[in-house]
mmCIF file of C-alpha atoms in Angstrom:
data_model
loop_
_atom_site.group_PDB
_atom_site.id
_atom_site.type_symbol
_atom_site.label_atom_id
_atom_site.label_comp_id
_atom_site.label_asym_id
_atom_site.label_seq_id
_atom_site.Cartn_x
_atom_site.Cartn_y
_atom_site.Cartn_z
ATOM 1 C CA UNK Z 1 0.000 0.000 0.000
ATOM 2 C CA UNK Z 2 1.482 3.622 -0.887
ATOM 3 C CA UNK Z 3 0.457 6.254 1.309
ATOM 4 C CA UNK Z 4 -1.135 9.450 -0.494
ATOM 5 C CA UNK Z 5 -0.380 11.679 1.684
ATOM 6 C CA UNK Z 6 1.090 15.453 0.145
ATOM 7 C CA UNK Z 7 2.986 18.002 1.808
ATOM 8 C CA UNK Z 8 4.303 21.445 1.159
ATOM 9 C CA UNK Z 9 7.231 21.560 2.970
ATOM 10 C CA UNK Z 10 10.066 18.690 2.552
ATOM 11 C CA UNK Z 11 10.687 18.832 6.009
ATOM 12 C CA UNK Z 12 7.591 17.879 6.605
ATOM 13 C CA UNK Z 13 7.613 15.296 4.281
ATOM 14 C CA UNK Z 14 10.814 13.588 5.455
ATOM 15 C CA UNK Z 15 9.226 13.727 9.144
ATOM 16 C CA UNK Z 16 6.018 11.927 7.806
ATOM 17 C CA UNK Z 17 8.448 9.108 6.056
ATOM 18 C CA UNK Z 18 9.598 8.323 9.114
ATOM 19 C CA UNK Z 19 6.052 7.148 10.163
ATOM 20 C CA UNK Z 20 6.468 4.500 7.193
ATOM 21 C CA UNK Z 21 9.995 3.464 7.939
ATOM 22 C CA UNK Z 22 10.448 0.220 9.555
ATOM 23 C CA UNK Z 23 13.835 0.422 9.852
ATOM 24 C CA UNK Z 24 14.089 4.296 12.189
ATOM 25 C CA UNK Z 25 13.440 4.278 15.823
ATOM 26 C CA UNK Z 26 9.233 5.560 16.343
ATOM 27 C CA UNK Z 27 8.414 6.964 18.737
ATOM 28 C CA UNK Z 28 5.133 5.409 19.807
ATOM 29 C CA UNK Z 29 2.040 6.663 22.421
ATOM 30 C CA UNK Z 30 2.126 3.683 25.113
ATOM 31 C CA UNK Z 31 -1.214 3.885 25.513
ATOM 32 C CA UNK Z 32 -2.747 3.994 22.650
ATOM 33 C CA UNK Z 33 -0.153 2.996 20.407
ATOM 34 C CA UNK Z 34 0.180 5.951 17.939
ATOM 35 C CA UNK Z 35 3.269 6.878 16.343
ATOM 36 C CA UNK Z 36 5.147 10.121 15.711
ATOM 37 C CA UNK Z 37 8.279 11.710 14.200
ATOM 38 C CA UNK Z 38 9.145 14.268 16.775
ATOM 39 C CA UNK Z 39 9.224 13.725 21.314
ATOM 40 C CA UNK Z 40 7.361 17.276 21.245
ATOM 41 C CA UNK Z 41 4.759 15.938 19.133
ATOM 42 C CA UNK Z 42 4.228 12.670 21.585
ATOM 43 C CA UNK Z 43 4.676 14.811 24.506
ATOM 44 C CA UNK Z 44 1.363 17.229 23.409
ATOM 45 C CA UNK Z 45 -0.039 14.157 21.965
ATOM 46 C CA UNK Z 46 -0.027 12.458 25.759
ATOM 47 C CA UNK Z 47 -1.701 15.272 27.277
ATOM 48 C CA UNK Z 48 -4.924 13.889 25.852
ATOM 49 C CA UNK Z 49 -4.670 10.691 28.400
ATOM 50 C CA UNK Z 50 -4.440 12.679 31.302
ATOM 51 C CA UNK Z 51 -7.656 12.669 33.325
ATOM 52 C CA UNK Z 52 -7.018 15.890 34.780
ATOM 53 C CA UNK Z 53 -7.894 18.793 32.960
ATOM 54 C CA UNK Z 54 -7.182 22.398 33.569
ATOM 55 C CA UNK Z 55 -8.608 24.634 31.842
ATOM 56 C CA UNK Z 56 -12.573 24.791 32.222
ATOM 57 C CA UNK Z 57 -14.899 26.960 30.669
ATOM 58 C CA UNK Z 58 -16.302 29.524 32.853
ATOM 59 C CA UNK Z 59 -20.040 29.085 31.435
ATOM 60 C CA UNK Z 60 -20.611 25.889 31.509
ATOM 61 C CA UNK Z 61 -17.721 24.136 33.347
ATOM 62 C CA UNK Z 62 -16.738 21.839 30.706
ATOM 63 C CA UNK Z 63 -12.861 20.992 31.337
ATOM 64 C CA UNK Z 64 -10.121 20.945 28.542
ATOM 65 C CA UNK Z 65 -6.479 19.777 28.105
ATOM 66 C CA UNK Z 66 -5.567 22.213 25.616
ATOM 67 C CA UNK Z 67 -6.105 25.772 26.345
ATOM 68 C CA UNK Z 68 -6.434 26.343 22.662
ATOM 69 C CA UNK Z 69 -9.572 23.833 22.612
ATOM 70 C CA UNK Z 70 -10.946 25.597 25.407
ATOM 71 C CA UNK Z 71 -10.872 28.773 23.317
ATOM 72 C CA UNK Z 72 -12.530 27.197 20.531
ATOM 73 C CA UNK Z 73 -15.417 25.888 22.545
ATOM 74 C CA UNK Z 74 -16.044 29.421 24.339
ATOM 75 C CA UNK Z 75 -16.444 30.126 20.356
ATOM 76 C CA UNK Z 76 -19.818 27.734 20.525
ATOM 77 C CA UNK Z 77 -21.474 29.517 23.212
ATOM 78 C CA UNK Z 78 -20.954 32.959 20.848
ATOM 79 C CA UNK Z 79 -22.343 30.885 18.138
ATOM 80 C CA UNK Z 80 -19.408 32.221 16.011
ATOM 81 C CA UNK Z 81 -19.103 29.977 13.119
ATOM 82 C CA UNK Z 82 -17.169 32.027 10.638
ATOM 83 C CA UNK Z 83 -16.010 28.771 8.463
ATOM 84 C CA UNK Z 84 -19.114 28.134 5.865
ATOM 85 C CA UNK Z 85 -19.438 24.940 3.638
ATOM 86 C CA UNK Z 86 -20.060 26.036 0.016
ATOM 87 C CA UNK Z 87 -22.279 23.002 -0.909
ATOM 88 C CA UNK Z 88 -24.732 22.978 2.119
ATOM 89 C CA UNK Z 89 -24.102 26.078 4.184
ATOM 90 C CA UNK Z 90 -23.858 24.201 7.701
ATOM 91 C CA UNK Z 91 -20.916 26.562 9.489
ATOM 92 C CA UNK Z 92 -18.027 25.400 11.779
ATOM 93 C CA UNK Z 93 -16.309 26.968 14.720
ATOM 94 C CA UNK Z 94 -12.707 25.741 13.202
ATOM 95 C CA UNK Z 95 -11.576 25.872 9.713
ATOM 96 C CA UNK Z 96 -10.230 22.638 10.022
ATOM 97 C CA UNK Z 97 -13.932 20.841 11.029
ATOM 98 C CA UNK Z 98 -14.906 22.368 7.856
ATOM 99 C CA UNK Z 99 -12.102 21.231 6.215
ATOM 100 C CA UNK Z 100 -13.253 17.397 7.148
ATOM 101 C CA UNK Z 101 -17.233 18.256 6.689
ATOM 102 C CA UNK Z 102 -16.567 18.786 2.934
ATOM 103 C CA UNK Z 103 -15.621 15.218 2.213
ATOM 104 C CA UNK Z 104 -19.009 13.795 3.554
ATOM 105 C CA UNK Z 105 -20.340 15.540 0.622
ATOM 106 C CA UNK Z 106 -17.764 13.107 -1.538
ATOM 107 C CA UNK Z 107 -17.225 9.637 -1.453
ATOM 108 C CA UNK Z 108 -13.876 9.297 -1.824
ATOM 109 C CA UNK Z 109 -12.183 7.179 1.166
ATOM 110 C CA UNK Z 110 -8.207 7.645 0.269
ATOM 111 C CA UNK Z 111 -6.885 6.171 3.645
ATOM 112 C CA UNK Z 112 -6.933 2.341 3.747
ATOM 113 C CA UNK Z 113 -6.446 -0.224 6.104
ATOM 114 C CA UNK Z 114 -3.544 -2.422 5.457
ATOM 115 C CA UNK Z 115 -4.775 -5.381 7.042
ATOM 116 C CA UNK Z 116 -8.235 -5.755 6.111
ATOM 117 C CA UNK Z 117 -8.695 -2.908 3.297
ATOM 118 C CA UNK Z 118 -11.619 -0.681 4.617
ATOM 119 C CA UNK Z 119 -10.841 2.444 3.781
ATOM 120 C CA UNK Z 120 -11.756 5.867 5.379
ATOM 121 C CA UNK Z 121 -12.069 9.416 4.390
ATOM 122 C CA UNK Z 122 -10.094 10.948 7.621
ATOM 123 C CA UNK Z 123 -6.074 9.419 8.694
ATOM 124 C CA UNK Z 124 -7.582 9.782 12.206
ATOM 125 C CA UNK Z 125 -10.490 7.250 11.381
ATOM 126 C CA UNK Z 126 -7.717 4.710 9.837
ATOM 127 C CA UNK Z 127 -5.658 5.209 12.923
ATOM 128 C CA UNK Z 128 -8.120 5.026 15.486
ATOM 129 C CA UNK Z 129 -9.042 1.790 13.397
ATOM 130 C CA UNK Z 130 -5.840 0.200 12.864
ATOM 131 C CA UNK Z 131 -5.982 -0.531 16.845
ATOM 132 C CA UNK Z 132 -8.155 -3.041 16.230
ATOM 133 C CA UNK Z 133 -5.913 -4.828 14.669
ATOM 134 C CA UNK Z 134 -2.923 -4.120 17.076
ATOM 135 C CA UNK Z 135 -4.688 -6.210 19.978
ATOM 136 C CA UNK Z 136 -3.636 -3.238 22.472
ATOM 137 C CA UNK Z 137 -6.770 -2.143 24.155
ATOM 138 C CA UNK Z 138 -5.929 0.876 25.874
ATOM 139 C CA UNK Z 139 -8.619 2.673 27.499
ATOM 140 C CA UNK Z 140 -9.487 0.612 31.064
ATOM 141 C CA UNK Z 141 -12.295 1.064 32.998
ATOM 142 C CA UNK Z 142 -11.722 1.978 36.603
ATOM 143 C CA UNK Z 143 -14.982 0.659 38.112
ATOM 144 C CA UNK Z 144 -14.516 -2.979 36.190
ATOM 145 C CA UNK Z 145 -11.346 -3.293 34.587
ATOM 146 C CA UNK Z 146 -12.419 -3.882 31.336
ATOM 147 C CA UNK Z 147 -10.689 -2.675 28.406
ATOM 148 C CA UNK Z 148 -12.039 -1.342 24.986
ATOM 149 C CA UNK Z 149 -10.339 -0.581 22.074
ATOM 150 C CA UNK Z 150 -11.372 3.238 21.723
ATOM 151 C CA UNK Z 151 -12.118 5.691 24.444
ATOM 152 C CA UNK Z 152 -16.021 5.841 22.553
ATOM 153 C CA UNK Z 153 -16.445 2.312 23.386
ATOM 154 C CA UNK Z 154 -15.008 2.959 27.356
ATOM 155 C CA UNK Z 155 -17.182 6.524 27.669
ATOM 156 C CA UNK Z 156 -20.484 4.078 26.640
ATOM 157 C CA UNK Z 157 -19.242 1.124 28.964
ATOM 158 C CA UNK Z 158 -18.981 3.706 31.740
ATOM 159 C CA UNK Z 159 -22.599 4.773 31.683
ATOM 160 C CA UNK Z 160 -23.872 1.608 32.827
ATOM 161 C CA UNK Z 161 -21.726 1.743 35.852
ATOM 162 C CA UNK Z 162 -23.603 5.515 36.577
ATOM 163 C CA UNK Z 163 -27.260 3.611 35.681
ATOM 164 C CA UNK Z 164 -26.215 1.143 38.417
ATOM 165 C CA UNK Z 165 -25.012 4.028 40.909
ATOM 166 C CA UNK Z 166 -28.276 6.003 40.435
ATOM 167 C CA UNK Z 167 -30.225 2.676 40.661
ATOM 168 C CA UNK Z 168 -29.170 2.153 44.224
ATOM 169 C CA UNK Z 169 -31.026 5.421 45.029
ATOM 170 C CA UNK Z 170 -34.162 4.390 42.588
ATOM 171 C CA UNK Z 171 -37.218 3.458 44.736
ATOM 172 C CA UNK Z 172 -37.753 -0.037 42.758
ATOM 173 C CA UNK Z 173 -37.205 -3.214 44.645
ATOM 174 C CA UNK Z 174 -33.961 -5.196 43.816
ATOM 175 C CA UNK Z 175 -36.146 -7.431 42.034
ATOM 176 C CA UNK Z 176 -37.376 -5.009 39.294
ATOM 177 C CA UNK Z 177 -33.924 -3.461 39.262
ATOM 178 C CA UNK Z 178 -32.103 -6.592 37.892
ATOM 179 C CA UNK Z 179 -34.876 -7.095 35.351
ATOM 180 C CA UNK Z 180 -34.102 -3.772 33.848
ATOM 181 C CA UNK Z 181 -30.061 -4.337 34.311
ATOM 182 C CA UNK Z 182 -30.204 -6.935 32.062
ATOM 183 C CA UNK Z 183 -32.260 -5.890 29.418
ATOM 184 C CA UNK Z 184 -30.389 -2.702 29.315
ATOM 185 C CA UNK Z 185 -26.397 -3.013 30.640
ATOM 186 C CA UNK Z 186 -23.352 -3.451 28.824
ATOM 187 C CA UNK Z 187 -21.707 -5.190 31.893
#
């Protein structure tokens, strides 16, 4: 498989080369298994597994990693969406959401998976895919200890541990209560 990735800058393409190189060191995410060129790209690209994060929006307390992500959500509470699709006029807060919006009006699907051939219009979808294949399965849950494969799939597990919390405090008997934990859990 060739990768069809472009660049503008040959530095940038010699970087990105090195992601295809089997021979160079990588420099790999040990949790969720991603690679990258350059230690300050891993480094800013771990900050999204922390579980603590510090900078929170002052309207709605929703809590970021990035500072620059916190800026761009303050943007959504403005309703500023100054990035417009020409095809179907739905507007973005980021030019780079729009950017990815315009190919759901293709169907062109450029990046494909090695191992099993699906393809996908976005690198991050192959990526995020390609860990299926990998066996690692990252993201742990702390209640249970099971694992899952992308944070999604842990975020969705995690809710039925918050159905069974609130259930404890639900008036029903413990009778009705495991009728509707097993028609409904994930557990």
């Amino acid at each position: 498989m060739s990768c069809l990735e472009a660049f503008r800058l040959s530095s940038t393409l010699s970087a990105h080369k090195k992601l295809h190189d089997q021979r160079g060191p990588s420099l790999r995410c040990e949790t969720c298994g991603r690679a990258f060129t350059q230690p300050s790209a891993l480094s800013s690209h771990r900050l999204l597994h922390r579980s603590d994060r510090p900078h929170s929006c002052s309207l709605c307390d929703k809590q970021f990693v990035r500072l620059h992500a916190l800026k761009t959500h303050v943007l959504s509470h403005a309703n500023e969406r100054p990035y417009e699709c020409d095809q179907c006029g739905k507007a973005f807060t980021e030019k780079h959401v729009l950017v990815r919006h315009r190919k759901t009006h293709s169907n062109e699907r450029p990046h494909e998976c090695a191992v099993c051939s699906k393809a996908f219009k976005e690198r991050y979808d192959l990526l995020r895919h390609t860990l299926i294949h990998s066996g690692l399965r990252p993201h742990k849950c702390p209640d249970c200890s099971k694992t899952f494969v992308q944070s999604n799939a842990l975020f969705k597990h995690r809710k039925c541990h918050e159905r069974e919390r609130t259930a404890g405090h639900h008036p029903l008997n413990a009778a009705s209560f495991a009728v509707t934990r097993a028609e409904t859990t994930c557990c």
